[in-house]
Amino acid sequence: MCGIVGYCGNKPASGILLEGLRRLEYRGYDSAGICVGTDTGLKVIKKTGKIRDLKAIVPEESFGHNGIGHTRWATHGGVTDENAHPHTDCSGKISVVHNGIIENYNQLKDKLLAKGHVFKSETDTEVIAHLVEDIYTGNLTQAVRETVKHLKGTYGIVVMHYDNPNLLVGARNGSPLILGVSDNEMFVASDVNAMISYTKQVVYLEDGEIISITPDGFEISDFHEKNISRPINEVDWEFESFEKGNFEHFMLKEIFEQKESVMRGMAGRLNINLATGHLGGLNMTNSELLNIERVIIVAAGTSFHAGLVASYLLESLARIPASAELASELRYRNPIIQKNALYFVVSQSGETADTLFALRELKRKGAKVLGICNVVGSTIARETDGGVYIHSGPEIAVASTKAFTSQLVALYIFTLLMARMKDMSFEAGSEFAKQMFSLPDIMDKALSKADEIKKLAKKYNFARSFLFLGRGINYPVAMEGALKLKEISYIHAEGFSAAEIKHGPIALINEVTPSLFLVPDDRLREKVISNMKEVKARKGKVIAIAVEGDKEVAQIADDIITVPHVSEFIYPFVMIIPLQLFAYYMAIELGRDVDQPRNLAKSVTVE
């Protein structure tokens, strides 16, 4: 949610800021703005709507070489030009952009109003600009340092002052902030995407740190003036990964990239000779792993569904009690940390606020916590005891697709590793590893049904509600399919265990509410077919995702999309692809903004 970009150097700032903001669009936003330092003062330009709307009102001529920009996702105050960032103080000499929430802004605002400060917006962010103004005596870094001591909540902020034209000051507490380093110019952003076309040299800020940036260099210190040394890291993502290529949307590109992303996630981690998995980043010996008595996977949204799939797999193959927990609920439930329990926190971005706060609560209670994420150097990657990068590459579309299957790969390899140390034989482990290696080809076959699914979307675009139904390990896949549909098409959809339909959801069945069943060729197939018949008996429309050659399902369903036959535990990888494509094509039929659906953000960095 929200995005920050800042620049100081010798090039025209406005174009760089607008390009950076464009690369942050995927995070979700409703307004945007920039502030550039000029010879006569700070020039602030901001507007509701898309980056293209902002660009249309930004002068083409160069008018400054340092500045800050922001994409806002409204929390405090409506979606208006006045509430868009950047925000300025009374004098107009100080400008601030901010991600996060200032929880005590009302109290701060009351004090500032009493001192005569005049506010122009309804936001919590504007208090930061006025606080800096109230404290500033000529040293902007020191003024920011004193300001953050008054703030309660989460924030990543960047501040500029007209009196210090070549200086940007940033501070972080709970919301990501990254420095980009180049020759005679510096960048600062909430996401590496904003500066990937200019530099791959980055420095990650930690919570409680302040950074002072000039074109010639940077200095990092903490909130108590202690200087900090931090290494410069190199980002390994390529610029081309952030472009759509020949695809109409990033989401479609990322759906089709899954055969490559799962291959990257497996590279060097599956050992056929030993019939096991290898995850060196866990930072745990085999002896320590063998002592694990329970696994708890903590996540939100799509990552939570991946965790649910893995919980089935861990119990079935590794014979370890396992569960998945919603991070937002776990944090406030005062969780009981079990002896010899291992916790995984799972997040594509590595910055998801609910998951990050749950991680910190678990760590405070003494839990062993590992991370699974996509972004190297992200907060979760740095704060966990170890973990796994999924290597799915940049995921730009708000609706997650390839990250889901890549998270599954990491969790499946962990399961194989644990299972082989427990009860799984060499032969069974070898077969499981071979099936994992076959995933790219299997997923490619599922992707080949895109045209059929496109026709299905045209047939069912009348529906305003869907039921997604699965059993066993495919129940969470049904939930994920429902989430994808509601995220990007805005059609109401719910995922249920097919067995639970008779306990309430069957009341929703009618001729205009289709039910989409997942029917793999597994031990629960006959049970799912019985549930399909229950829906048909009540005149409900049935769509089935079933195995090639399943004539029985074809006779019952109104429409069927087939997938390759695979072993029972591999079906989530092939079942999810038709569901992702169905959601995509339904959204296209309804004219939705697929990559940036309304009200949603890619990286949810607020509670």
Coordinates of C-alpha atoms in Angstrom, one line a residue:
M1 CA 0.0 0.0 0.0
C2 CA 1.2 3.5 -0.9
G3 CA 4.6 4.1 -2.5
I4 CA 7.5 6.4 -1.9
V5 CA 10.2 7.6 -4.3
G6 CA 12.8 10.2 -3.8
Y7 CA 15.7 11.5 -5.9
C8 CA 18.7 13.9 -5.5
G9 CA 21.3 14.3 -8.2
N10 CA 22.0 16.3 -11.3
K11 CA 19.2 15.2 -13.6
P12 CA 15.7 16.7 -13.9
A13 CA 13.8 15.2 -10.9
S14 CA 10.2 15.3 -12.1
G15 CA 10.6 12.7 -14.9
I16 CA 12.5 10.3 -12.5
L17 CA 9.9 10.7 -9.8
L18 CA 7.0 10.0 -12.3
E19 CA 8.8 7.0 -13.7
G20 CA 9.4 5.7 -10.1
L21 CA 5.7 6.2 -9.2
R22 CA 4.6 4.4 -12.4
R23 CA 6.6 1.4 -11.3
L24 CA 4.9 1.5 -7.9
E25 CA 1.4 1.5 -9.4
Y26 CA 1.0 -2.2 -8.7
R27 CA 1.0 -1.6 -4.9
G28 CA -2.4 0.0 -5.1
Y29 CA -3.3 3.7 -4.8
D30 CA -6.0 6.3 -5.4
S31 CA -3.9 9.5 -5.8
A32 CA -0.4 10.6 -6.4
G33 CA 1.9 13.6 -6.2
I34 CA 5.4 14.9 -6.4
C35 CA 7.4 17.8 -4.8
V36 CA 10.5 19.2 -6.5
G37 CA 12.9 21.8 -5.2
T38 CA 13.2 24.8 -7.4
D39 CA 15.1 28.1 -7.3
T40 CA 12.0 29.9 -5.9
G41 CA 10.6 27.3 -3.6
L42 CA 9.2 23.8 -3.3
K43 CA 6.8 23.0 -6.2
V44 CA 4.1 20.5 -5.2
I45 CA 1.9 18.9 -7.8
K46 CA -0.6 16.2 -6.8
K47 CA -3.9 14.8 -8.0
T48 CA -6.4 12.0 -7.5
G49 CA -6.5 9.2 -10.1
K50 CA -3.8 7.5 -12.0
I51 CA -0.2 8.4 -12.6
R52 CA -1.1 9.4 -16.1
D53 CA -3.5 12.0 -14.7
L54 CA -0.6 13.4 -12.6
K55 CA 1.8 13.4 -15.5
A56 CA -0.6 15.4 -17.6
I57 CA -0.4 18.4 -15.2
V58 CA 3.4 18.2 -14.5
P59 CA 5.3 20.7 -16.7
E60 CA 7.5 19.1 -19.3
E61 CA 10.4 21.6 -18.7
S62 CA 13.0 20.9 -16.1
F63 CA 12.4 22.7 -12.8
G64 CA 14.6 21.0 -10.2
H65 CA 17.1 18.3 -9.5
N66 CA 15.8 16.9 -6.2
G67 CA 12.4 15.8 -5.0
I68 CA 10.0 13.3 -3.5
G69 CA 6.9 11.5 -4.8
H70 CA 4.1 9.3 -3.5
T71 CA 1.2 7.1 -4.4
R72 CA -1.5 7.2 -1.7
W73 CA -4.0 4.5 -0.6
A74 CA -6.5 6.4 1.5
T75 CA -6.7 5.6 5.2
H76 CA -7.2 9.0 7.0
G77 CA -9.4 11.3 5.0
G78 CA -11.1 10.9 1.7
V79 CA -9.7 10.5 -1.8
T80 CA -9.1 14.2 -2.7
D81 CA -6.4 16.3 -4.2
E82 CA -5.8 18.0 -0.8
N83 CA -5.3 14.7 1.0
A84 CA -2.8 13.4 -1.6
H85 CA 0.9 13.5 -0.7
P86 CA 3.3 15.2 -0.5
H87 CA 2.2 17.4 2.4
T88 CA 3.8 20.7 3.4
D89 CA 4.1 22.8 6.6
C90 CA 2.7 26.3 7.1
S91 CA 5.6 28.0 5.4
G92 CA 5.6 25.7 2.4
K93 CA 9.4 25.1 2.9
I94 CA 9.0 21.5 4.3
S95 CA 7.5 18.6 2.3
V96 CA 6.8 15.1 3.5
V97 CA 5.7 11.8 2.0
H98 CA 4.7 9.0 4.3
N99 CA 3.6 5.3 4.3
G100 CA 1.9 3.8 7.3
I101 CA -0.4 5.2 10.0
I102 CA 0.4 7.7 12.8
E103 CA -1.9 6.5 15.6
N104 CA -1.6 9.5 17.8
Y105 CA -2.0 12.1 15.1
N106 CA -5.2 13.6 16.6
Q107 CA -3.4 14.5 19.9
L108 CA -0.4 15.9 18.0
K109 CA -2.7 17.9 15.7
D110 CA -4.5 19.4 18.6
K111 CA -1.2 20.6 20.1
L112 CA 0.0 22.0 16.8
L113 CA -3.3 23.8 16.2
A114 CA -3.0 25.4 19.7
K115 CA 0.4 26.7 18.6
G116 CA -1.2 28.3 15.5
H117 CA -0.4 25.8 12.8
V118 CA -2.9 25.7 9.9
F119 CA -3.8 22.3 8.4
K120 CA -4.9 21.9 4.8
S121 CA -5.8 18.2 4.8
E122 CA -7.6 15.5 6.8
T123 CA -4.6 13.1 6.8
D124 CA -2.5 11.8 9.7
T125 CA 0.6 12.5 7.6
E126 CA 0.4 16.3 7.6
V127 CA 1.2 16.4 11.3
I128 CA 4.7 15.2 10.5
A129 CA 5.4 18.3 8.3
H130 CA 4.2 20.6 11.0
L131 CA 6.1 18.8 13.7
V132 CA 9.3 19.2 11.7
E133 CA 8.5 22.8 11.2
D134 CA 8.0 23.3 14.9
I135 CA 11.3 21.7 15.7
Y136 CA 13.5 22.8 12.8
T137 CA 16.4 25.1 13.7
G138 CA 18.6 24.6 10.6
N139 CA 19.5 20.9 10.8
L140 CA 16.9 18.9 9.0
T141 CA 18.3 15.5 10.0
Q142 CA 18.1 16.5 13.7
A143 CA 14.6 17.9 13.3
V144 CA 13.4 14.6 11.8
R145 CA 15.2 12.7 14.6
E146 CA 13.3 14.7 17.2
T147 CA 10.0 14.5 15.3
V148 CA 9.9 10.7 15.1
K149 CA 10.3 10.6 18.9
H150 CA 6.7 12.0 19.1
L151 CA 5.2 9.6 16.6
K152 CA 3.3 6.4 17.5
G153 CA 2.5 4.0 14.8
T154 CA 4.1 2.7 11.6
Y155 CA 5.9 4.9 9.1
G156 CA 8.4 5.2 6.3
I157 CA 8.9 8.9 5.7
V158 CA 11.0 11.1 3.5
V159 CA 11.4 14.8 4.2
M160 CA 12.9 17.7 2.2
H161 CA 13.4 21.4 3.1
Y162 CA 13.8 24.3 0.7
D163 CA 16.8 25.6 2.8
N164 CA 18.6 22.3 2.1
P165 CA 18.1 21.8 -1.6
N166 CA 20.4 18.8 -2.0
L167 CA 19.3 16.8 1.1
L168 CA 16.6 14.2 1.6
V169 CA 16.0 12.7 5.1
G170 CA 14.2 9.4 5.6
A171 CA 13.1 7.5 8.7
R172 CA 11.7 4.0 9.1
N173 CA 9.5 2.3 11.7
G174 CA 7.5 -0.6 10.5
S175 CA 7.2 0.5 6.8
P176 CA 10.0 -0.3 4.3
L177 CA 12.5 2.2 3.1
I178 CA 15.3 1.5 0.7
L179 CA 18.2 3.6 -0.6
G180 CA 19.4 3.3 -4.2
V181 CA 23.1 4.2 -4.8
S182 CA 24.5 5.4 -8.1
D183 CA 27.2 7.8 -9.3
N184 CA 26.6 11.4 -8.2
E185 CA 22.9 10.6 -7.5
M186 CA 20.9 8.8 -4.9
F187 CA 17.4 7.4 -4.8
V188 CA 15.1 6.4 -1.9
A189 CA 12.0 4.4 -2.2
S190 CA 9.6 2.0 -0.4
D191 CA 10.2 -0.6 -3.1
V192 CA 13.2 -1.5 -5.2
N193 CA 10.9 -1.5 -8.3
A194 CA 10.8 2.3 -8.2
M195 CA 14.6 2.6 -9.0
I196 CA 15.4 -0.7 -10.8
S197 CA 15.9 1.1 -14.1
Y198 CA 18.5 3.5 -12.6
T199 CA 20.5 1.3 -10.1
K200 CA 20.7 -2.2 -8.7
Q201 CA 22.9 -1.1 -5.7
V202 CA 20.6 -0.8 -2.7
V203 CA 20.8 -0.4 1.1
Y204 CA 18.0 -1.6 3.3
L205 CA 17.0 0.5 6.3
E206 CA 16.0 -1.2 9.5
D207 CA 13.3 0.0 12.0
G208 CA 14.5 2.9 14.2
E209 CA 16.9 4.3 11.6
I210 CA 17.3 7.6 9.9
I211 CA 19.1 8.2 6.6
S212 CA 20.5 11.5 5.3
I213 CA 21.0 11.5 1.5
T214 CA 22.8 13.9 -0.8
P215 CA 24.0 13.3 -4.4
D216 CA 27.5 12.6 -3.0
G217 CA 26.6 9.9 -0.4
F218 CA 24.5 8.9 2.6
E219 CA 24.7 8.6 6.3
I220 CA 22.6 6.2 8.5
S221 CA 22.0 6.7 12.2
D222 CA 19.5 5.6 14.7
F223 CA 16.9 7.6 16.5
H224 CA 19.5 8.2 19.3
E225 CA 22.2 9.6 17.0
K226 CA 24.3 6.5 16.9
N227 CA 26.0 6.1 13.5
I228 CA 25.4 2.9 11.6
S229 CA 27.4 1.1 8.9
R230 CA 25.3 -0.8 6.4
P231 CA 26.5 -2.8 3.3
I232 CA 25.4 -2.1 -0.2
N233 CA 23.5 -5.0 -1.8
E234 CA 23.0 -5.8 -5.4
V235 CA 19.5 -6.6 -6.6
D236 CA 19.5 -9.6 -9.0
W237 CA 16.1 -8.9 -10.7
E238 CA 16.4 -7.8 -14.3
F239 CA 14.8 -4.6 -15.7
E240 CA 12.8 -6.6 -18.3
S241 CA 11.1 -8.6 -15.5
F242 CA 9.1 -5.4 -14.7
E243 CA 7.7 -5.2 -18.3
K244 CA 4.6 -6.9 -19.7
G245 CA 6.3 -8.1 -22.8
N246 CA 3.8 -9.5 -25.3
F247 CA 1.1 -10.0 -22.7
E248 CA -1.9 -7.7 -22.3
H249 CA -1.6 -7.6 -18.5
F250 CA 1.0 -8.5 -15.9
M251 CA -1.4 -11.0 -14.3
L252 CA -1.6 -13.0 -17.5
K253 CA 2.2 -12.9 -17.9
E254 CA 2.7 -14.1 -14.4
I255 CA 0.2 -16.9 -14.7
F256 CA 2.2 -18.1 -17.7
E257 CA 5.5 -17.6 -16.0
Q258 CA 4.7 -20.2 -13.4
K259 CA 6.3 -23.1 -15.2
E260 CA 9.6 -21.1 -15.1
S261 CA 9.1 -19.8 -11.5
V262 CA 8.5 -23.2 -10.0
M263 CA 11.6 -24.5 -11.8
R264 CA 13.7 -21.7 -10.2
G265 CA 12.2 -22.5 -6.8
M266 CA 13.4 -26.1 -7.1
A267 CA 16.8 -25.4 -8.5
G268 CA 19.5 -27.0 -6.3
R269 CA 16.9 -28.0 -3.7
L270 CA 15.8 -31.4 -4.8
N271 CA 18.2 -34.3 -4.6
I272 CA 17.2 -37.3 -6.6
N273 CA 20.2 -39.4 -5.5
L274 CA 19.2 -39.0 -1.9
A275 CA 15.5 -38.7 -2.5
T276 CA 15.2 -35.6 -0.3
G277 CA 15.1 -31.9 -0.3
H278 CA 17.8 -29.4 0.7
L279 CA 17.1 -25.9 2.1
G280 CA 20.3 -24.5 3.4
G281 CA 18.7 -21.2 4.4
L282 CA 16.8 -22.8 7.3
N283 CA 19.9 -22.6 9.4
M284 CA 18.9 -25.8 11.2
T285 CA 20.7 -29.1 11.5
N286 CA 19.0 -32.4 10.7
S287 CA 19.1 -33.2 14.4
E288 CA 17.2 -29.9 15.2
L289 CA 14.7 -30.6 12.4
L290 CA 14.1 -34.1 13.7
N291 CA 13.1 -32.6 17.1
I292 CA 10.2 -30.6 15.5
E293 CA 6.9 -31.8 16.9
R294 CA 4.6 -29.3 15.3
V295 CA 4.7 -26.8 12.3
I296 CA 2.6 -23.7 12.3
I297 CA 2.4 -21.6 9.1
V298 CA 1.5 -17.9 9.6
A299 CA 0.3 -15.8 6.7
A300 CA -2.4 -13.7 5.1
G301 CA -4.5 -13.9 1.9
T302 CA -3.0 -16.0 -0.8
S303 CA 0.0 -17.0 1.3
F304 CA -2.4 -18.3 4.0
H305 CA -4.0 -20.6 1.4
A306 CA -0.6 -21.9 0.4
G307 CA 0.0 -22.5 4.1
L308 CA -3.2 -24.5 4.4
V309 CA -2.2 -26.7 1.4
A310 CA 1.1 -27.3 3.1
S311 CA -0.5 -28.2 6.4
Y312 CA -2.4 -31.1 4.7
L313 CA 0.8 -32.2 3.0
L314 CA 3.0 -32.1 6.2
E315 CA 0.5 -34.2 8.2
S316 CA 0.0 -36.7 5.4
L317 CA 3.5 -37.3 4.3
A318 CA 5.8 -36.1 7.1
R319 CA 3.3 -37.2 9.9
I320 CA 3.9 -33.9 11.7
P321 CA 1.0 -32.0 13.2
A322 CA 0.6 -28.9 11.2
S323 CA -1.8 -25.9 10.9
A324 CA -2.1 -22.6 9.1
E325 CA -2.9 -19.4 11.1
L326 CA -4.1 -16.0 9.9
A327 CA -1.4 -13.6 10.9
S328 CA -3.8 -10.8 11.8
E329 CA -5.6 -13.1 14.3
L330 CA -2.6 -14.8 15.7
R331 CA -1.0 -11.5 16.7
Y332 CA -3.8 -10.5 18.9
R333 CA -4.7 -14.0 20.3
N334 CA -1.8 -14.1 22.8
P335 CA -0.5 -17.3 21.2
I336 CA 0.8 -20.2 23.2
I337 CA 4.3 -21.1 22.0
Q338 CA 4.7 -24.9 22.0
K339 CA 7.9 -26.6 22.8
N340 CA 9.7 -27.9 19.7
A341 CA 7.3 -26.1 17.4
L342 CA 8.5 -24.5 14.2
Y343 CA 6.8 -21.4 12.8
F344 CA 6.9 -20.3 9.2
V345 CA 5.9 -16.8 8.3
V346 CA 5.0 -16.6 4.6
S347 CA 4.7 -13.4 2.5
Q348 CA 5.4 -12.6 -1.1
S349 CA 6.7 -9.1 -0.4
G350 CA 8.3 -9.9 3.0
E351 CA 6.7 -6.7 4.2
T352 CA 3.1 -7.7 4.9
A353 CA 2.3 -5.8 8.1
D354 CA 0.1 -8.4 9.8
T355 CA 2.6 -11.1 9.1
L356 CA 5.5 -9.0 10.2
F357 CA 3.8 -8.1 13.5
A358 CA 2.9 -11.7 14.1
L359 CA 6.6 -12.6 13.5
R360 CA 7.7 -10.1 16.1
E361 CA 5.1 -11.3 18.6
L362 CA 6.3 -14.9 18.1
K363 CA 9.9 -13.9 18.5
R364 CA 9.2 -12.1 21.7
K365 CA 7.7 -15.2 23.1
G366 CA 10.7 -17.3 22.2
A367 CA 9.5 -19.1 19.1
K368 CA 11.7 -20.5 16.4
V369 CA 10.5 -18.6 13.3
L370 CA 11.6 -19.1 9.7
G371 CA 10.5 -17.1 6.7
I372 CA 9.3 -17.8 3.2
C373 CA 9.3 -14.8 0.9
N374 CA 10.1 -13.6 -2.5
V375 CA 12.0 -10.3 -2.0
V376 CA 15.6 -10.5 -1.0
G377 CA 16.5 -8.2 1.8
S378 CA 12.9 -7.7 2.9
T379 CA 12.1 -7.1 6.5
I380 CA 10.8 -10.7 7.1
A381 CA 13.9 -12.1 5.5
R382 CA 16.1 -10.1 7.8
E383 CA 14.1 -10.6 11.0
T384 CA 13.5 -14.4 10.9
D385 CA 16.0 -17.0 12.1
G386 CA 16.4 -18.4 8.6
G387 CA 14.2 -19.3 5.7
V388 CA 13.6 -19.8 2.0
Y389 CA 13.5 -17.4 -0.9
I390 CA 11.0 -18.6 -3.4
H391 CA 12.7 -17.0 -6.4
S392 CA 9.5 -16.4 -8.4
G393 CA 10.8 -13.1 -9.8
P394 CA 9.0 -9.8 -9.6
E395 CA 5.2 -10.1 -9.2
I396 CA 3.6 -6.9 -10.4
A397 CA -0.1 -7.7 -10.6
V398 CA -1.9 -7.1 -7.4
A399 CA -3.6 -10.5 -7.5
S400 CA -0.9 -13.0 -6.6
T401 CA -0.5 -16.0 -8.9
K402 CA 3.1 -17.3 -9.4
A403 CA 4.0 -16.5 -5.8
F404 CA 1.3 -18.9 -4.7
T405 CA 2.8 -21.9 -6.6
S406 CA 6.3 -20.8 -5.7
Q407 CA 5.4 -20.8 -2.0
L408 CA 4.0 -24.2 -2.5
V409 CA 7.3 -25.4 -4.0
A410 CA 9.2 -24.2 -1.0
L411 CA 6.8 -25.8 1.5
Y412 CA 6.7 -29.1 -0.5
I413 CA 10.5 -29.3 -0.5
F414 CA 10.4 -28.8 3.2
T415 CA 7.8 -31.5 3.6
L416 CA 10.0 -33.9 1.6
L417 CA 13.0 -33.1 3.7
M418 CA 11.0 -33.8 6.9
A419 CA 9.2 -36.9 5.5
R420 CA 12.5 -38.5 4.6
M421 CA 13.8 -38.0 8.1
K422 CA 10.6 -39.5 9.5
D423 CA 8.8 -42.4 7.8
M424 CA 9.1 -41.9 4.0
S425 CA 11.1 -44.6 2.2
F426 CA 13.8 -43.9 -0.4
E427 CA 11.5 -45.1 -3.2
A428 CA 8.6 -42.9 -2.1
G429 CA 10.9 -39.9 -1.7
S430 CA 12.5 -40.5 -5.1
E431 CA 9.0 -40.7 -6.7
F432 CA 7.9 -37.5 -5.0
A433 CA 11.0 -35.6 -6.2
K434 CA 10.5 -36.8 -9.7
Q435 CA 6.9 -35.6 -9.7
M436 CA 8.1 -32.2 -8.5
F437 CA 10.6 -32.1 -11.3
S438 CA 7.8 -32.8 -13.8
L439 CA 5.8 -29.7 -12.6
P440 CA 6.9 -27.3 -15.4
D441 CA 5.6 -29.7 -18.1
I442 CA 2.4 -30.5 -16.2
M443 CA 1.7 -26.9 -15.6
D444 CA 2.3 -26.1 -19.3
K445 CA -0.4 -28.6 -20.2
A446 CA -2.8 -26.9 -17.8
L447 CA -1.9 -23.5 -19.3
S448 CA -2.8 -24.9 -22.8
K449 CA -6.5 -24.8 -21.8
A450 CA -6.5 -21.0 -21.7
D451 CA -8.7 -20.6 -24.8
E452 CA -11.3 -23.0 -23.5
I453 CA -11.4 -21.1 -20.2
K454 CA -11.7 -17.8 -22.0
K455 CA -14.9 -19.2 -23.7
L456 CA -16.2 -20.4 -20.3
A457 CA -15.8 -16.8 -18.9
K458 CA -17.9 -15.5 -21.8
K459 CA -20.6 -18.0 -20.9
Y460 CA -20.7 -17.3 -17.2
N461 CA -20.1 -13.5 -17.1
F462 CA -23.8 -13.1 -16.1
A463 CA -23.2 -14.6 -12.7
R464 CA -22.8 -12.3 -9.7
S465 CA -22.0 -15.0 -7.2
F466 CA -20.0 -18.2 -7.3
L467 CA -19.3 -21.1 -5.0
F468 CA -15.9 -22.8 -5.3
L469 CA -15.8 -26.3 -3.8
G470 CA -13.0 -28.8 -3.1
R471 CA -12.0 -31.6 -0.7
G472 CA -8.8 -32.4 1.2
I473 CA -5.7 -30.7 0.0
N474 CA -7.7 -29.0 -2.8
Y475 CA -10.1 -27.3 -0.4
P476 CA -7.6 -24.4 0.2
V477 CA -7.2 -24.3 -3.6
A478 CA -10.9 -23.7 -3.9
M479 CA -10.6 -20.9 -1.4
E480 CA -7.8 -19.4 -3.4
G481 CA -9.8 -19.6 -6.6
A482 CA -12.7 -17.8 -5.0
L483 CA -10.3 -15.1 -3.7
K484 CA -8.8 -14.6 -7.2
L485 CA -12.3 -14.2 -8.7
K486 CA -13.5 -11.6 -6.2
E487 CA -10.2 -9.7 -6.2
I488 CA -10.1 -8.9 -9.9
S489 CA -13.7 -9.3 -11.2
Y490 CA -15.5 -7.9 -8.1
I491 CA -17.9 -10.9 -8.3
H492 CA -18.8 -12.4 -4.9
A493 CA -17.3 -15.8 -4.5
E494 CA -16.8 -18.1 -1.6
G495 CA -14.6 -21.2 -1.2
F496 CA -15.9 -24.2 0.8
S497 CA -15.1 -27.7 1.5
A498 CA -17.5 -29.6 -0.8
A499 CA -18.5 -31.7 2.2
E500 CA -19.7 -28.6 4.0
I501 CA -22.2 -27.6 1.3
K502 CA -25.0 -29.4 3.0
H503 CA -24.3 -27.5 6.2
G504 CA -25.5 -24.2 4.9
P505 CA -24.1 -23.1 1.6
I506 CA -26.6 -25.3 -0.3
A507 CA -29.2 -22.7 0.5
L508 CA -27.4 -20.4 -2.0
I509 CA -27.8 -22.8 -4.9
N510 CA -30.0 -21.5 -7.7
E511 CA -29.9 -21.3 -11.5
V512 CA -27.8 -18.1 -11.6
T513 CA -25.2 -19.0 -8.9
P514 CA -22.7 -21.4 -10.5
S515 CA -20.8 -23.9 -8.4
L516 CA -17.2 -24.7 -9.5
F517 CA -16.0 -28.1 -8.3
L518 CA -12.4 -29.3 -8.1
V519 CA -12.5 -33.1 -8.9
P520 CA -9.1 -34.7 -9.0
D521 CA -8.7 -38.4 -9.4
D522 CA -8.0 -39.0 -5.7
R523 CA -9.4 -40.9 -2.7
L524 CA -12.1 -38.2 -2.2
R525 CA -13.3 -38.2 -5.9
E526 CA -16.5 -40.1 -5.3
K527 CA -17.4 -37.8 -2.3
V528 CA -17.1 -34.7 -4.5
I529 CA -19.1 -36.3 -7.3
S530 CA -21.9 -36.9 -4.7
N531 CA -21.8 -33.2 -3.8
M532 CA -22.0 -32.3 -7.5
K533 CA -25.2 -34.3 -7.8
E534 CA -26.7 -32.5 -4.8
V535 CA -26.2 -29.2 -6.6
K536 CA -27.6 -30.5 -9.9
A537 CA -30.6 -31.8 -8.1
R538 CA -31.4 -28.2 -7.0
K539 CA -31.0 -26.9 -10.6
G540 CA -27.6 -25.4 -9.9
K541 CA -25.1 -24.8 -12.7
V542 CA -21.9 -26.9 -12.2
I543 CA -18.5 -26.2 -13.6
A544 CA -15.9 -28.9 -13.0
I545 CA -12.1 -28.9 -13.1
A546 CA -11.5 -32.6 -13.6
V547 CA -8.9 -35.1 -14.9
E548 CA -8.6 -35.9 -18.6
G549 CA -10.9 -38.7 -19.6
D550 CA -13.2 -38.5 -16.5
K551 CA -16.5 -39.3 -18.4
E552 CA -18.5 -39.6 -15.2
V553 CA -17.8 -36.0 -14.2
A554 CA -18.3 -34.8 -17.8
Q555 CA -21.8 -36.3 -17.8
I556 CA -22.8 -34.5 -14.6
A557 CA -21.2 -31.1 -15.1
D558 CA -22.6 -28.4 -17.3
D559 CA -19.1 -27.5 -18.3
I560 CA -15.7 -29.1 -17.7
I561 CA -12.1 -28.1 -18.0
T562 CA -9.6 -31.0 -17.9
V563 CA -6.2 -31.1 -16.3
P564 CA -3.5 -33.9 -16.6
H565 CA -3.6 -36.8 -14.2
V566 CA -1.0 -36.5 -11.5
S567 CA -0.5 -38.0 -8.0
E568 CA -2.8 -36.9 -5.3
F569 CA -0.6 -34.3 -3.6
I570 CA 0.5 -32.6 -6.9
Y571 CA -3.0 -31.6 -7.9
P572 CA -2.9 -28.2 -6.3
F573 CA -0.3 -27.1 -8.8
V574 CA -2.5 -28.0 -11.8
M575 CA -5.9 -27.2 -10.3
I576 CA -5.0 -23.6 -9.4
I577 CA -4.1 -22.6 -13.0
P578 CA -7.6 -23.0 -14.5
L579 CA -8.9 -21.0 -11.5
Q580 CA -6.4 -18.2 -12.1
L581 CA -7.2 -18.1 -15.8
F582 CA -11.0 -18.2 -15.1
A583 CA -10.7 -15.2 -12.8
Y584 CA -8.6 -13.3 -15.3
Y585 CA -10.9 -13.9 -18.2
M586 CA -14.0 -13.1 -16.2
A587 CA -12.4 -9.8 -15.2
I588 CA -11.6 -9.1 -18.8
E589 CA -15.2 -9.8 -19.8
L590 CA -16.4 -7.3 -17.3
G591 CA -13.9 -4.6 -18.2
R592 CA -12.1 -4.6 -14.9
D593 CA -8.7 -3.1 -14.2
V594 CA -7.0 -6.5 -13.9
D595 CA -3.5 -5.5 -12.6
Q596 CA -4.8 -2.8 -10.3
P597 CA -8.2 -3.8 -8.9
R598 CA -10.1 -1.3 -6.9
N599 CA -9.4 -0.9 -3.2
L600 CA -6.6 -3.4 -3.2
A601 CA -2.8 -3.1 -2.7
K602 CA 0.0 -5.4 -3.6
S603 CA 2.0 -5.0 -0.4
V604 CA -0.3 -4.5 2.6
T605 CA 1.9 -2.5 5.0
V606 CA -0.8 -1.2 7.3
E607 CA -3.1 -3.1 9.7

